[in-house]
Tab-separated table of C-alpha atoms and ligand atoms in Angstrom:
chain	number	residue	atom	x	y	z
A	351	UNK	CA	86.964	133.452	80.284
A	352	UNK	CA	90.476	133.987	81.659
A	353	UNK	CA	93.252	132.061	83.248
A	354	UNK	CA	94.177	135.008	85.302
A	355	UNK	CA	92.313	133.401	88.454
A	356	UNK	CA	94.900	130.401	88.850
A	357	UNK	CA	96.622	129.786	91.677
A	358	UNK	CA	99.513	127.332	91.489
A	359	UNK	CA	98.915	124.201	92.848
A	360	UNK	CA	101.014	122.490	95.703
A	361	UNK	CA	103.971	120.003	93.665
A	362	UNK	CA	102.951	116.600	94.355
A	363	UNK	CA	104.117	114.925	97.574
A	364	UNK	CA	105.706	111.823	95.858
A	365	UNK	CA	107.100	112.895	91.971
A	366	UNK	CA	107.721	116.274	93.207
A	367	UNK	CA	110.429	115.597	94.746
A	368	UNK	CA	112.006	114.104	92.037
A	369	UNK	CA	111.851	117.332	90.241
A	370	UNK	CA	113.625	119.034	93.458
A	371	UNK	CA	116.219	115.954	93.046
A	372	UNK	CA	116.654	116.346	89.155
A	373	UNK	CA	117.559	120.169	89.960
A	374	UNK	CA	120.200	119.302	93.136
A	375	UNK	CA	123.660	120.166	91.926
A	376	UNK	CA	125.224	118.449	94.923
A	377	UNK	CA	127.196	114.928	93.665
A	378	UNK	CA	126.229	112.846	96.483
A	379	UNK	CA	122.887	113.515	96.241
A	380	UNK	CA	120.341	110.513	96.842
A	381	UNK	CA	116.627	110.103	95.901
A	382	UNK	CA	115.047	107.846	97.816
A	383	UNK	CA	111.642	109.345	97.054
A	384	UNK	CA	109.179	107.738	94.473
A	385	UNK	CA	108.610	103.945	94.234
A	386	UNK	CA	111.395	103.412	91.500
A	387	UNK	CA	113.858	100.527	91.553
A	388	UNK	CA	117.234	101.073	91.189
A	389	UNK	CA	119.854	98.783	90.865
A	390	UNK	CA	123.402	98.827	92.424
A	391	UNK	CA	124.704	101.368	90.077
A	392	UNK	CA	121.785	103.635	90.564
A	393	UNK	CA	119.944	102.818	87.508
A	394	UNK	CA	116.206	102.297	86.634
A	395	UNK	CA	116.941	99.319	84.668
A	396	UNK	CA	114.846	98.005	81.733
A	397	UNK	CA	114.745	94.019	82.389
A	398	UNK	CA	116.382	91.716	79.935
A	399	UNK	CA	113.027	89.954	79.470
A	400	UNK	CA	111.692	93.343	78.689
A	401	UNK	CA	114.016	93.874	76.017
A	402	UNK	CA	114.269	90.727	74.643
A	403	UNK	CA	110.286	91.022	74.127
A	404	UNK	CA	110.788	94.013	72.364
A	405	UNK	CA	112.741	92.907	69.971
A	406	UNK	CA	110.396	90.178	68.866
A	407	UNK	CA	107.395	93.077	69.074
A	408	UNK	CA	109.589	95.240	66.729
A	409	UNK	CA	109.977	92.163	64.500
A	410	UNK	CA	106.155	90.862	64.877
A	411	UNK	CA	103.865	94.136	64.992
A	412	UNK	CA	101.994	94.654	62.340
A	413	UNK	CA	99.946	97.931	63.371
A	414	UNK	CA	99.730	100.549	65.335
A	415	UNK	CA	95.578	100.432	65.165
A	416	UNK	CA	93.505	101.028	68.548
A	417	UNK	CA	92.970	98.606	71.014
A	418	UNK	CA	89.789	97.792	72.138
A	419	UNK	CA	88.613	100.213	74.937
A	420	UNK	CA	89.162	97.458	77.487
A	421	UNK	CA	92.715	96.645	76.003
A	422	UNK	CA	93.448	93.280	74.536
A	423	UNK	CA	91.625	90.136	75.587
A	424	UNK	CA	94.871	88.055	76.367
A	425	UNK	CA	96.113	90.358	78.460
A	426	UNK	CA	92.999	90.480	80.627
A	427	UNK	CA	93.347	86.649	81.115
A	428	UNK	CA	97.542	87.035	81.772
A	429	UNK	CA	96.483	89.690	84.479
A	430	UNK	CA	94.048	87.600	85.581
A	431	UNK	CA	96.181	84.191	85.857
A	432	UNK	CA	99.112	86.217	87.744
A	433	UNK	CA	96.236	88.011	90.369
A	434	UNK	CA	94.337	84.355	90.814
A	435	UNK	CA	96.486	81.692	89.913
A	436	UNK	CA	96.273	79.904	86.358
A	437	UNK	CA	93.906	77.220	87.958
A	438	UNK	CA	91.959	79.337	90.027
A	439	UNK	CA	87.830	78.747	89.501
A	440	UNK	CA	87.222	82.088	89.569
A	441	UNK	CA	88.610	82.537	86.068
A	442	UNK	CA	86.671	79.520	84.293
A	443	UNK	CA	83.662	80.917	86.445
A	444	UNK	CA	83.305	83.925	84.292
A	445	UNK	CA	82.424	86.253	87.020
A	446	UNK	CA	85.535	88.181	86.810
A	447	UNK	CA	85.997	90.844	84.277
A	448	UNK	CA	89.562	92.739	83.789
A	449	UNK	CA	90.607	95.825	81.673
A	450	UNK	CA	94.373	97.178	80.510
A	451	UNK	CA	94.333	100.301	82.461
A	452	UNK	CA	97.340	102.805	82.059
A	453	UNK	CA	99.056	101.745	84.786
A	454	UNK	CA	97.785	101.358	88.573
A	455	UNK	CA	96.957	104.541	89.422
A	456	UNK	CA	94.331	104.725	86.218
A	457	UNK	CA	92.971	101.135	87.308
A	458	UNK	CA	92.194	102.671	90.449
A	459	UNK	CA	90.397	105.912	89.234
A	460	UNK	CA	88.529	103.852	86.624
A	461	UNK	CA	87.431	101.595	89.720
A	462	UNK	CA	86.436	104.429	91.459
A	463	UNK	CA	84.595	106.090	88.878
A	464	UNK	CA	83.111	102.841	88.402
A	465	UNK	CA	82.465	102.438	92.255
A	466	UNK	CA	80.513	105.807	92.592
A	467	UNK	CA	78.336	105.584	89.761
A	468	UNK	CA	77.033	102.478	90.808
A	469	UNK	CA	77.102	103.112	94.205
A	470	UNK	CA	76.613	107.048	94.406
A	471	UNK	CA	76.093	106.838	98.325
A	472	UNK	CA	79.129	104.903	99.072
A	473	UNK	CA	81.806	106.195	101.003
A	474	UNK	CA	85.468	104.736	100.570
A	475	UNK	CA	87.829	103.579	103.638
A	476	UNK	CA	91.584	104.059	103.419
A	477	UNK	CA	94.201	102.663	105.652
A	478	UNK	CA	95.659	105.861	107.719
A	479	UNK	CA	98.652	106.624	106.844
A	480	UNK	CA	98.420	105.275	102.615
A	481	UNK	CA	99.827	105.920	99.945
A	482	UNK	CA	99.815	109.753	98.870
A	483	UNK	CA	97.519	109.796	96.111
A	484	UNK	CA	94.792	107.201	97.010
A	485	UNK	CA	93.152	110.352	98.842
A	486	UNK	CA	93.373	112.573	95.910
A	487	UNK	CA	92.388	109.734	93.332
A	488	UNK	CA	89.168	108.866	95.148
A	489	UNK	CA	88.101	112.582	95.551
A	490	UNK	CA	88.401	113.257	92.119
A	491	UNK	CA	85.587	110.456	91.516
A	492	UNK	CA	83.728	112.175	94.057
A	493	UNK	CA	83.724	109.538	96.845
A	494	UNK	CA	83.883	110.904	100.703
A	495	UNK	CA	86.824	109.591	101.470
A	496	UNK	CA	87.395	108.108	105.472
A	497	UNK	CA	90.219	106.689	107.254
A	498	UNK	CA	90.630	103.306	109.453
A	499	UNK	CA	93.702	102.678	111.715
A	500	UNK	CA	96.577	100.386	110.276
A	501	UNK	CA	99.763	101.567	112.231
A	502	UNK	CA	101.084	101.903	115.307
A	503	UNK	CA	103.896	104.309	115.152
A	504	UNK	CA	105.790	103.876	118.300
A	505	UNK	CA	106.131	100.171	118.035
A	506	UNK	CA	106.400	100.301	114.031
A	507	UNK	CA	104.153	97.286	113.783
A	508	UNK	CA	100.483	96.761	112.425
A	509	UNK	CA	97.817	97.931	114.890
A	510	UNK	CA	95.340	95.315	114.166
A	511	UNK	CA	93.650	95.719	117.052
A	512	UNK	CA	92.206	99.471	116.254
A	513	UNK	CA	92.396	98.210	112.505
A	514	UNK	CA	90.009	95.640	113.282
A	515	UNK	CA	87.335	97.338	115.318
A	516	UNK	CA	87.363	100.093	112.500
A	517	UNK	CA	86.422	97.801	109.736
A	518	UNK	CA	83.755	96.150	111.851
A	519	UNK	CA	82.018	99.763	112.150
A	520	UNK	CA	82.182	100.353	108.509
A	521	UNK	CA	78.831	99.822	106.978
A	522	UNK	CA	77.743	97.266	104.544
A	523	UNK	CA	76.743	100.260	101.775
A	524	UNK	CA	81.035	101.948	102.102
A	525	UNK	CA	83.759	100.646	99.874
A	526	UNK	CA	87.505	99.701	102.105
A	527	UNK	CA	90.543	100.040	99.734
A	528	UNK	CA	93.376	97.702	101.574
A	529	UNK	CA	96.957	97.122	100.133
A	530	UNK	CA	97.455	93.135	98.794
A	531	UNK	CA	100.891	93.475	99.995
A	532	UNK	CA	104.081	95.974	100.615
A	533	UNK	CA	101.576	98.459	102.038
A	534	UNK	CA	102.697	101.678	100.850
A	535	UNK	CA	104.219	103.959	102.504
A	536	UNK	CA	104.984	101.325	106.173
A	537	UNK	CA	105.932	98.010	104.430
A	538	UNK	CA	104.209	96.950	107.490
A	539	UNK	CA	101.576	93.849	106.225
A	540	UNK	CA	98.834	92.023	107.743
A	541	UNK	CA	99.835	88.459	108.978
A	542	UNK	CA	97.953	85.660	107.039
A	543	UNK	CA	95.637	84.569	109.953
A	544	UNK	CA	95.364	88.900	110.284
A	545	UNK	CA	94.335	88.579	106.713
A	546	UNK	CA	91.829	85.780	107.014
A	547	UNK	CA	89.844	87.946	109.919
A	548	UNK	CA	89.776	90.661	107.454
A	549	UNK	CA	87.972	88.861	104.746
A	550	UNK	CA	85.904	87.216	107.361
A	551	UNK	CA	84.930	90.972	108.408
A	552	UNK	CA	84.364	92.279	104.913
A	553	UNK	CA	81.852	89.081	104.162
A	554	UNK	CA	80.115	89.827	107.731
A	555	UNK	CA	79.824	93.458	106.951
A	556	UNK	CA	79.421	93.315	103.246
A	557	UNK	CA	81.429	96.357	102.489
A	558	UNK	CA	83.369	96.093	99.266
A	559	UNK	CA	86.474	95.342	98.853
A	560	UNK	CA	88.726	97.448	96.658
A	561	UNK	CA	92.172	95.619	96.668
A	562	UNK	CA	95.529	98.011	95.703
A	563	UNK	CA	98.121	95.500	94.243
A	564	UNK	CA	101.111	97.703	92.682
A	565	UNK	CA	103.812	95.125	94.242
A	566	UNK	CA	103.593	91.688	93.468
A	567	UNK	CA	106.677	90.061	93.519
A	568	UNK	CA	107.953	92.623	95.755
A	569	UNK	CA	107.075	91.079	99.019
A	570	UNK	CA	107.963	87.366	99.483
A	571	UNK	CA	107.178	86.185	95.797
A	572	UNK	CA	105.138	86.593	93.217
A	573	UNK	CA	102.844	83.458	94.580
A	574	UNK	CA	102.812	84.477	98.093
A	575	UNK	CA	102.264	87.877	97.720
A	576	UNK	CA	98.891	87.272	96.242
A	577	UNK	CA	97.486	85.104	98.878
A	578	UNK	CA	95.257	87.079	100.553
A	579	UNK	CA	92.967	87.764	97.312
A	580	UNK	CA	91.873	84.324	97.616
A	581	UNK	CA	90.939	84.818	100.880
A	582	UNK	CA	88.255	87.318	99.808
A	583	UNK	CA	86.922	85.035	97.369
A	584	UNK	CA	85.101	82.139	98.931
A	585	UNK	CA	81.250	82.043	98.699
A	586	UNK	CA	80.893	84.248	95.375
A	587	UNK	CA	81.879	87.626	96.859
A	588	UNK	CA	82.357	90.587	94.613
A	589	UNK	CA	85.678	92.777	94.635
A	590	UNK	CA	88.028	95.012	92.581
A	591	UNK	CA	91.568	94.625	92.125
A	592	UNK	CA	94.167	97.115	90.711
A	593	UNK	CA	97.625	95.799	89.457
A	594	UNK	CA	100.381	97.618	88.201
A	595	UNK	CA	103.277	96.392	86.614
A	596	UNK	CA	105.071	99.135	86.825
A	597	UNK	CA	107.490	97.675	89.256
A	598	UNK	CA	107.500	93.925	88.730
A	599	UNK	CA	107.778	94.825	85.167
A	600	UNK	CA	109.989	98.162	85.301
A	601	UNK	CA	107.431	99.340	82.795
A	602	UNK	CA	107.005	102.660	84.896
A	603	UNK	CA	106.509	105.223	81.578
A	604	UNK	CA	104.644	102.406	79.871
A	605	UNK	CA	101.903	102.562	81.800
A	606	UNK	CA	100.808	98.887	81.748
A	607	UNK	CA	98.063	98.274	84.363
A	608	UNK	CA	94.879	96.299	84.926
A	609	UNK	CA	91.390	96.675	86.543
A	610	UNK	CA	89.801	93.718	87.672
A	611	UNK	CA	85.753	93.075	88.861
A	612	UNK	CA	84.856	90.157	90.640
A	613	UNK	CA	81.201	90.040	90.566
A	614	UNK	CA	78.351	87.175	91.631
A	615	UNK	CA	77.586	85.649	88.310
A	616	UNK	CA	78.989	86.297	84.340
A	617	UNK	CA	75.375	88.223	83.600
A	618	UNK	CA	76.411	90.889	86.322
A	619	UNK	CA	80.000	90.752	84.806
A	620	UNK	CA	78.815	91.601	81.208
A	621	UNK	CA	76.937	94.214	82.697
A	622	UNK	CA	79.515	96.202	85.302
A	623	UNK	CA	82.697	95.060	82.296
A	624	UNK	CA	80.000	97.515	79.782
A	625	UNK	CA	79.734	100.122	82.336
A	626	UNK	CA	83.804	100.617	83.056
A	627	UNK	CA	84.059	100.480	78.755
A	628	UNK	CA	81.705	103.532	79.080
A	629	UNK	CA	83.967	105.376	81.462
A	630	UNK	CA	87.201	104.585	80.116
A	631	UNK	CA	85.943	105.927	76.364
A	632	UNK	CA	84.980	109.606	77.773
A	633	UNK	CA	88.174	109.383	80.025
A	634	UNK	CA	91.112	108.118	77.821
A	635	UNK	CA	89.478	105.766	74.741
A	636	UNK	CA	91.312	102.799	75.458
A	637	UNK	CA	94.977	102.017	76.718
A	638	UNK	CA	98.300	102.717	75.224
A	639	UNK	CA	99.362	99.187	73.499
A	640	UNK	CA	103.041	99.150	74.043
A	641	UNK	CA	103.619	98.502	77.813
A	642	UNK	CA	100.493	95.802	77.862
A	643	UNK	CA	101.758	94.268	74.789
A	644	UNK	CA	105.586	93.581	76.245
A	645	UNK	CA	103.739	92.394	79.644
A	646	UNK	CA	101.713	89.961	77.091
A	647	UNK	CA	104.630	89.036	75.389
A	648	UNK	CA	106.716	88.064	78.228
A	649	UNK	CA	104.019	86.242	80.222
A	650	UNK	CA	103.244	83.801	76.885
A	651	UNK	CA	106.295	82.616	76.503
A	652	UNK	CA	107.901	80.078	79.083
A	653	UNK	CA	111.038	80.797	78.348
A	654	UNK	CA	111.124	84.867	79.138
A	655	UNK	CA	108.665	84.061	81.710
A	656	UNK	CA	111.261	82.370	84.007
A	657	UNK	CA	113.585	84.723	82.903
A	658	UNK	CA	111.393	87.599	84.112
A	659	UNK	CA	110.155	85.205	87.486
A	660	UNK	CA	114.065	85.459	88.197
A	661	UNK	CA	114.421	89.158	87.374
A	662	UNK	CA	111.921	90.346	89.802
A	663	UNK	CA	113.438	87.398	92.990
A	664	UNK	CA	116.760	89.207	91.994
A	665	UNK	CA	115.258	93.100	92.527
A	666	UNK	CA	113.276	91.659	95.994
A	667	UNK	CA	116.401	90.128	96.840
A	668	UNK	CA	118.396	93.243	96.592
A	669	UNK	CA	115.893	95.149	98.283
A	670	UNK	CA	116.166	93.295	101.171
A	671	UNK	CA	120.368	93.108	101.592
A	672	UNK	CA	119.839	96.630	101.122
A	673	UNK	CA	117.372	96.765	104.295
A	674	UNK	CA	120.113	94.715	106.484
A	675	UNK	CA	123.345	96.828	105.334
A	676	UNK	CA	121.107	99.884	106.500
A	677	UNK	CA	119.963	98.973	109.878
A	678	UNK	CA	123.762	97.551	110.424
A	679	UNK	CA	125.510	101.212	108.990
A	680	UNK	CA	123.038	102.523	111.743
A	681	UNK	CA	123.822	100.544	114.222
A	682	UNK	CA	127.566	100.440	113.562
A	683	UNK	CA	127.037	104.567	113.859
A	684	UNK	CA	125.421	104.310	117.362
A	685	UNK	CA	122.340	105.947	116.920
A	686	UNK	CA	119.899	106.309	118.832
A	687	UNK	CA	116.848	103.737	118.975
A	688	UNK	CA	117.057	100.017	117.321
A	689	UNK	CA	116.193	100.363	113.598
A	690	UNK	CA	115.818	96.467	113.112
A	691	UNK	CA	111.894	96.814	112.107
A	692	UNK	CA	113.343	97.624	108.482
A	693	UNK	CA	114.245	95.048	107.930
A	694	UNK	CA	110.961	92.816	108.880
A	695	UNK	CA	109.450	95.598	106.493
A	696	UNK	CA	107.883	94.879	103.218
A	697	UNK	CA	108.718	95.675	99.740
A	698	UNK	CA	110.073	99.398	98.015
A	699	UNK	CA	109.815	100.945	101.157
A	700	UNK	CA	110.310	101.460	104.927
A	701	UNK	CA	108.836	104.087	107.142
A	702	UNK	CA	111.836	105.299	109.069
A	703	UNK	CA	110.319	106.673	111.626
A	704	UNK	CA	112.128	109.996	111.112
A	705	UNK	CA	110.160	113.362	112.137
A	706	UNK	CA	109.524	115.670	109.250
A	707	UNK	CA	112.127	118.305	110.860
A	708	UNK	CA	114.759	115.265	110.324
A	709	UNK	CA	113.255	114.294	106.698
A	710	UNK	CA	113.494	118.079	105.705
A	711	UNK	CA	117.077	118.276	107.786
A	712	UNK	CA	117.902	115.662	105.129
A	713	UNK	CA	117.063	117.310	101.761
A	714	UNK	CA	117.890	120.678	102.858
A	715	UNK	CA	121.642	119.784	103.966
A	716	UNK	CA	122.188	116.686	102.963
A	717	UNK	CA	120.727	115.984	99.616
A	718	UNK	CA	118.887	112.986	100.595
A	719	UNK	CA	115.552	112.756	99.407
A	720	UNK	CA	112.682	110.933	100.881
A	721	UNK	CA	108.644	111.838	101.164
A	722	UNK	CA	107.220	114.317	104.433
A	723	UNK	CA	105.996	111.311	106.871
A	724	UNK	CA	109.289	109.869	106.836
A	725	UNK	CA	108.980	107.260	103.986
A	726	UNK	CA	112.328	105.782	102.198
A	727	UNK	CA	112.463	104.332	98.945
A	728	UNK	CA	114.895	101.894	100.087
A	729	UNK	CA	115.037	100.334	96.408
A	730	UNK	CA	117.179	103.630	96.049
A	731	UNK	CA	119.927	102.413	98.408
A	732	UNK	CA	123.409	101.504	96.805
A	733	UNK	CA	126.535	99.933	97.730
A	734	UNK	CA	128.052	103.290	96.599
A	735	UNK	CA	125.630	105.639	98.933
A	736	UNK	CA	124.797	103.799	101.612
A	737	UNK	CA	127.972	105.226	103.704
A	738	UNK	CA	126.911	109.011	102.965
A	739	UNK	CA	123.207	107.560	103.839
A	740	UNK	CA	124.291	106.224	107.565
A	741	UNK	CA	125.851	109.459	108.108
A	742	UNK	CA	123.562	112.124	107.260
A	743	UNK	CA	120.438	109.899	108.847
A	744	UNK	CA	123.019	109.364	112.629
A	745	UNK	CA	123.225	113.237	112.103
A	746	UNK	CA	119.817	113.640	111.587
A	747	UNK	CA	119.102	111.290	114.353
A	748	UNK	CA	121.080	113.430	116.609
A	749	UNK	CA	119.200	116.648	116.083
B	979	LMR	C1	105.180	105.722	94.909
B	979	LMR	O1	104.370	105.546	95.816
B	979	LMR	O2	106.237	106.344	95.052
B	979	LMR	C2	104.903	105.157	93.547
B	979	LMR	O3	103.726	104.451	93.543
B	979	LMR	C3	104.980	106.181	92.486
B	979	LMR	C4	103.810	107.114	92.491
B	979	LMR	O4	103.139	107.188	91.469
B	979	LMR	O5	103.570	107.771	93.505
């Protein structure tokens, strides 16, 4: 046995770049490439709920034993109040099961692992274009992985038309992964009555639904934003949902996530919850307490709830006067084209429309960072650099 064989591996499309950022010796440099918050100083902050829930943890923890391998039970029904709605029947139905994953992206590959054991013939549908790793995740679980239409790039809008007669082909057996809200990378999202023909598809095909939701909060609130699961609901259908809170949370290197199964009846949900406890134990052995345990903490108590409820309006909030100062420093600057769809966008991001030869134009010689396909993390955008911003995108423009 020898390592001698390895080839290096391509850096990743998304945190890649921050490690070309870290290295960029140029001052004015701006990275606008993974789906981190900033505020207006530039700063990842950690929220003053988040904090103040630490302090009580620090004060109240008495151990550092394991969790159990599906996390702790209060979280699960937290997770599941925020996804459903405290009242929601589906939570004193019993046919939903959730797990403290770390973080979204390992709620999705337990899903999937989940998804093609049960299911080893299923294929999985992503939106074209989608967030860089749902390809590589779903691969990795050994699903063949297939694309439907979701954008149409010249009029920076949803194609729902081509969207729509590729679900209807998809086959009853396949698994369609579709993004709650603030799809990722076009901020472009379905319209409600768009959303209710979806779920009407996925019931008339009987394909499963595998619903991303790493935003919540993000979009138009934390309510809103999770409207269209209850769309997919009605009439006992089954589903999976992965949350992250990550970004409603800032709890990025915590790792706090959740996996949720919606099945037909609390038998089949004892059995598919003791199936993804079998998958997590080989993979990881159960979650990493502290980043659930803050989520926990804040959610139980009413008072650091509101405070976090106005934490997350105020980083939406920004996000979008952000949006409007950039497509007015663009159109101040006279460039070509009318940039106002970024501003009907939704969430972290905004798919410029720039070419890669512009996107590259930008990190090579201008320092400005933002991921191949033309996706800004406009949650990176500043008072302080959206001048420098305007100018080197009207000079890319003008290439
Ligand atoms: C992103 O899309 O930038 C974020 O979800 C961060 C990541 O893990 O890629």
């Amino acid at each position: 046995m020898t390592f001698e064989a390895v080839n290096s591996a391509p850096a990743d499309a998304i945190l890649g770049l921050t490690e070309a950022y870290e290295q960029d010796q140029n001052p004015k440099k701006i990275n606008l490439g993974a789906g981190v918050y900033k505020d207006d100083q530039g700063n990842t902050p950690i929220l003053d709920c988040v904090r103040a829930a630490e302090r009580v943890m620090l004060e109240q923890e008495t151990t550092k034993a394991y969790l159990p391998i599906g996390g702790s039970p209060i979280y699960a029904r937290l997770a599941q109040e925020l996804l459903f709605g405290e009242q929601h029947p589906i939570i004193a139905s019993g046919r939903a099961r959730t797990v403290h994953t770390p973080g979204g992206t390992a709620a999705l590959r337990v899903g999937a692992d989940f998804l093609h054991q049960a299911l080893p013939k299923a294929r999985i549908w992503i939106s074209e274009p989608t967030w860089a790793n749902h390809r590589g995740v779903f691969e990795a679980a050994g699903f063949g992985v297939h694309t439907y239409t979701y954008y149409d790039a010249a009029n920076k809008v949803l194609d729902f038309e081509r969207m729509r007669s590729d679900l209807l082909r998809i086959p009853g057996d396949d698994v369609v992964l579709l993004h709650v809200c603030c799809h990722n990378p076009t901020g472009v999202d379905p319209s409600h009555e768009q959303w209710q023909e979806i779920a009407t598809i996925a019931r008339r095909q009987r394909w499963m639904p595998f619903l991303d939701f790493a935003y919540q909060g993000f979009g138009s609130g934390l309510e809103q934003d999770r409207a269209p699961l209850a769309l997919f609901l009605a009439n006992g259908a089954e589903l999976v949902v992965s949350s992250s809170f990550s970004k409603n949370f800032g709890l990025y290197q915590e790792r706090a996530g959740a996996l949720t199964l919606v099945t037909g009846s609390t038998d089949v949900a004892e059995a598919v919850l003791s199936q993804v406890k079998r998958i997590i134990r080989v993979n990881y052995s159960n979650p990493p307490a502290h980043g659930g345990q803050v989520v926990e903490t804040v959610l139980r108590d009413a008072a650091l709830r509101k405070q976090w409820e106005s934490e997350v309006t105020q980083m939406r909030e920004r996000i979008k006067a952000m949006r409007a100062a950039l497509v007015e420093g663009l159109r101040k600057r006279k460039v070509a084209g009318d940039f106002s769809f970024i501003s009907r966008q939704k969430g972290m991001f905004s798919y410029s429309g720039l070419t890669d030869t512009q996107v590259r134009f930008l990190r090579e010689q201008k320092s400005v960072y933002m991921v191949t396909g033309g996706r800004m993390n406009v949650a990176g955008i500043t008072t302080g650099n959206i001048a420098y911003l305007c100018d080197a995108m009207a000079e890319a423009l003008a290439l």
